[in-house]
């Protein structure tokens, strides 16, 4: 598979995940919060969950547009936006692992680390796209 196809597939995947998570957190914040690694046994905050959902939807828009437009600067911007959230999100959760059981920690760290590694792998591939 070509680098361009890998990049576009990665952008589509990230956009789809952000879209799904965003809708879930925005429209059903309590059920999203009730996932152990989301709520982390802390007090529920509907406003925070809905804000997170809206932010995830906004991120899905920029990732989705970069998939369809397939332009270098737009793809780089979309991945930078995503990483601006994903990297601190990983660090925050690493600092709060004590709220989780060992069995809850492992899938969380894997998922959040993948959320940082994937866009880092995709960024160099943006050089294969047309300039804008």
mmCIF file of C-alpha atoms in Angstrom:
data_model
loop_
_atom_site.group_PDB
_atom_site.id
_atom_site.type_symbol
_atom_site.label_atom_id
_atom_site.label_comp_id
_atom_site.label_asym_id
_atom_site.label_seq_id
_atom_site.Cartn_x
_atom_site.Cartn_y
_atom_site.Cartn_z
ATOM 1 C CA UNK A 1 0.000 0.000 0.000
ATOM 2 C CA UNK A 2 1.351 3.448 -0.860
ATOM 3 C CA UNK A 3 2.258 6.047 1.760
ATOM 4 C CA UNK A 4 -0.550 8.266 0.489
ATOM 5 C CA UNK A 5 -3.118 5.496 1.034
ATOM 6 C CA UNK A 6 -1.743 4.776 4.526
ATOM 7 C CA UNK A 7 -2.001 8.476 5.367
ATOM 8 C CA UNK A 8 -5.550 8.831 4.096
ATOM 9 C CA UNK A 9 -6.589 5.618 5.863
ATOM 10 C CA UNK A 10 -5.077 6.908 9.105
ATOM 11 C CA UNK A 11 -6.823 10.261 8.755
ATOM 12 C CA UNK A 12 -10.138 8.510 8.083
ATOM 13 C CA UNK A 13 -9.635 6.229 11.095
ATOM 14 C CA UNK A 14 -8.830 9.112 13.443
ATOM 15 C CA UNK A 15 -11.781 11.127 12.109
ATOM 16 C CA UNK A 16 -14.158 8.197 12.565
ATOM 17 C CA UNK A 17 -12.991 7.503 16.113
ATOM 18 C CA UNK A 18 -13.272 11.164 17.078
ATOM 19 C CA UNK A 19 -16.721 11.347 15.486
ATOM 20 C CA UNK A 20 -17.947 8.263 17.356
ATOM 21 C CA UNK A 21 -16.452 9.276 20.705
ATOM 22 C CA UNK A 22 -17.646 12.845 20.293
ATOM 23 C CA UNK A 23 -21.211 11.840 19.583
ATOM 24 C CA UNK A 24 -21.244 9.378 22.457
ATOM 25 C CA UNK A 25 -19.877 11.913 24.976
ATOM 26 C CA UNK A 26 -22.085 14.741 23.711
ATOM 27 C CA UNK A 27 -25.401 12.909 23.425
ATOM 28 C CA UNK A 28 -25.023 10.280 26.150
ATOM 29 C CA UNK A 29 -22.545 11.821 28.575
ATOM 30 C CA UNK A 30 -23.477 9.671 31.564
ATOM 31 C CA UNK A 31 -22.965 6.354 29.769
ATOM 32 C CA UNK A 32 -19.657 7.625 28.362
ATOM 33 C CA UNK A 33 -18.535 8.767 31.830
ATOM 34 C CA UNK A 34 -19.473 5.400 33.335
ATOM 35 C CA UNK A 35 -16.634 3.695 31.442
ATOM 36 C CA UNK A 36 -14.085 3.108 34.243
ATOM 37 C CA UNK A 37 -11.134 4.740 32.439
ATOM 38 C CA UNK A 38 -13.229 7.820 31.562
ATOM 39 C CA UNK A 39 -14.800 8.569 34.941
ATOM 40 C CA UNK A 40 -11.883 7.108 36.877
ATOM 41 C CA UNK A 41 -14.095 6.872 39.976
ATOM 42 C CA UNK A 42 -14.371 10.671 40.187
ATOM 43 C CA UNK A 43 -17.536 12.776 40.523
ATOM 44 C CA UNK A 44 -19.680 12.986 37.392
ATOM 45 C CA UNK A 45 -19.697 16.275 35.491
ATOM 46 C CA UNK A 46 -22.205 16.388 32.594
ATOM 47 C CA UNK A 47 -20.923 19.753 31.357
ATOM 48 C CA UNK A 48 -17.358 18.484 31.113
ATOM 49 C CA UNK A 49 -18.448 15.324 29.276
ATOM 50 C CA UNK A 50 -20.538 17.269 26.753
ATOM 51 C CA UNK A 51 -17.709 19.780 26.197
ATOM 52 C CA UNK A 52 -15.342 16.857 25.580
ATOM 53 C CA UNK A 53 -17.836 15.424 23.101
ATOM 54 C CA UNK A 54 -18.144 18.718 21.243
ATOM 55 C CA UNK A 55 -14.344 19.078 21.098
ATOM 56 C CA UNK A 56 -14.005 15.553 19.746
ATOM 57 C CA UNK A 57 -16.599 16.297 17.060
ATOM 58 C CA UNK A 58 -14.738 19.463 16.086
ATOM 59 C CA UNK A 59 -11.517 17.475 15.810
ATOM 60 C CA UNK A 60 -13.295 14.913 13.622
ATOM 61 C CA UNK A 61 -14.278 17.708 11.229
ATOM 62 C CA UNK A 62 -10.701 18.896 10.632
ATOM 63 C CA UNK A 63 -9.458 15.310 10.293
ATOM 64 C CA UNK A 64 -12.305 14.439 7.928
ATOM 65 C CA UNK A 65 -11.775 17.499 5.754
ATOM 66 C CA UNK A 66 -8.058 16.702 5.540
ATOM 67 C CA UNK A 67 -8.950 13.189 4.372
ATOM 68 C CA UNK A 68 -11.171 14.477 1.573
ATOM 69 C CA UNK A 69 -9.034 17.472 0.571
ATOM 70 C CA UNK A 70 -5.756 15.498 0.740
ATOM 71 C CA UNK A 71 -3.559 18.579 0.928
ATOM 72 C CA UNK A 72 -0.241 18.669 2.774
ATOM 73 C CA UNK A 73 -0.753 21.717 5.003
ATOM 74 C CA UNK A 74 -4.298 20.766 5.916
ATOM 75 C CA UNK A 75 -3.294 17.204 6.838
ATOM 76 C CA UNK A 76 -0.387 18.495 8.922
ATOM 77 C CA UNK A 77 -2.667 20.965 10.672
ATOM 78 C CA UNK A 78 -5.275 18.284 11.379
ATOM 79 C CA UNK A 79 -2.667 15.925 12.824
ATOM 80 C CA UNK A 80 -1.159 18.762 14.893
ATOM 81 C CA UNK A 81 -4.611 19.619 16.277
ATOM 82 C CA UNK A 82 -5.174 15.974 17.160
ATOM 83 C CA UNK A 83 -1.730 15.622 18.781
ATOM 84 C CA UNK A 84 -2.253 18.826 20.759
ATOM 85 C CA UNK A 85 -5.035 16.971 22.523
ATOM 86 C CA UNK A 86 -3.771 13.367 22.418
ATOM 87 C CA UNK A 87 -0.301 13.900 23.920
ATOM 88 C CA UNK A 88 -1.424 15.819 27.027
ATOM 89 C CA UNK A 89 -4.403 13.459 27.334
ATOM 90 C CA UNK A 90 -1.983 10.522 27.607
ATOM 91 C CA UNK A 91 0.158 12.333 30.193
ATOM 92 C CA UNK A 92 -2.892 13.309 32.268
ATOM 93 C CA UNK A 93 -4.152 9.738 32.356
ATOM 94 C CA UNK A 94 -0.710 8.372 33.199
ATOM 95 C CA UNK A 95 -0.735 10.647 36.237
ATOM 96 C CA UNK A 96 -4.189 9.376 37.267
ATOM 97 C CA UNK A 97 -3.675 5.628 36.853
ATOM 98 C CA UNK A 98 -3.978 5.122 40.610
ATOM 99 C CA UNK A 99 -7.756 5.549 40.181
ATOM 100 C CA UNK A 100 -7.909 2.354 38.101
ATOM 101 C CA UNK A 101 -7.415 -1.334 38.678
ATOM 102 C CA UNK A 102 -4.396 -2.972 36.999
ATOM 103 C CA UNK A 103 -6.751 -4.617 34.488
ATOM 104 C CA UNK A 104 -8.221 -1.231 33.547
ATOM 105 C CA UNK A 105 -4.828 0.467 33.255
ATOM 106 C CA UNK A 106 -3.361 -1.686 30.502
ATOM 107 C CA UNK A 107 -5.993 -1.169 27.761
ATOM 108 C CA UNK A 108 -6.198 2.536 28.607
ATOM 109 C CA UNK A 109 -2.449 3.110 28.285
ATOM 110 C CA UNK A 110 -2.311 1.089 25.050
ATOM 111 C CA UNK A 111 -5.211 3.026 23.503
ATOM 112 C CA UNK A 112 -3.935 6.453 24.551
ATOM 113 C CA UNK A 113 -0.357 5.676 23.495
ATOM 114 C CA UNK A 114 -1.642 4.504 20.094
ATOM 115 C CA UNK A 115 -3.560 7.784 19.834
ATOM 116 C CA UNK A 116 -0.205 9.580 20.035
ATOM 117 C CA UNK A 117 1.912 7.175 17.978
ATOM 118 C CA UNK A 118 -0.474 6.946 15.015
ATOM 119 C CA UNK A 119 -0.480 10.662 14.146
ATOM 120 C CA UNK A 120 3.288 10.823 14.761
ATOM 121 C CA UNK A 121 3.727 8.040 12.183
ATOM 122 C CA UNK A 122 1.325 9.761 9.780
ATOM 123 C CA UNK A 123 2.954 13.203 9.936
ATOM 124 C CA UNK A 124 5.994 12.308 7.799
ATOM 125 C CA UNK A 125 3.664 10.789 5.207
ATOM 126 C CA UNK A 126 2.045 14.179 4.616
ATOM 127 C CA UNK A 127 5.018 15.031 2.409
ATOM 128 C CA UNK A 128 3.409 12.772 -0.220
ATOM 129 C CA UNK A 129 0.410 15.087 -0.558
ATOM 130 C CA UNK A 130 0.025 18.114 -2.788
ATOM 131 C CA UNK A 131 1.097 21.438 -1.306
ATOM 132 C CA UNK A 132 -1.506 24.019 -0.349
#
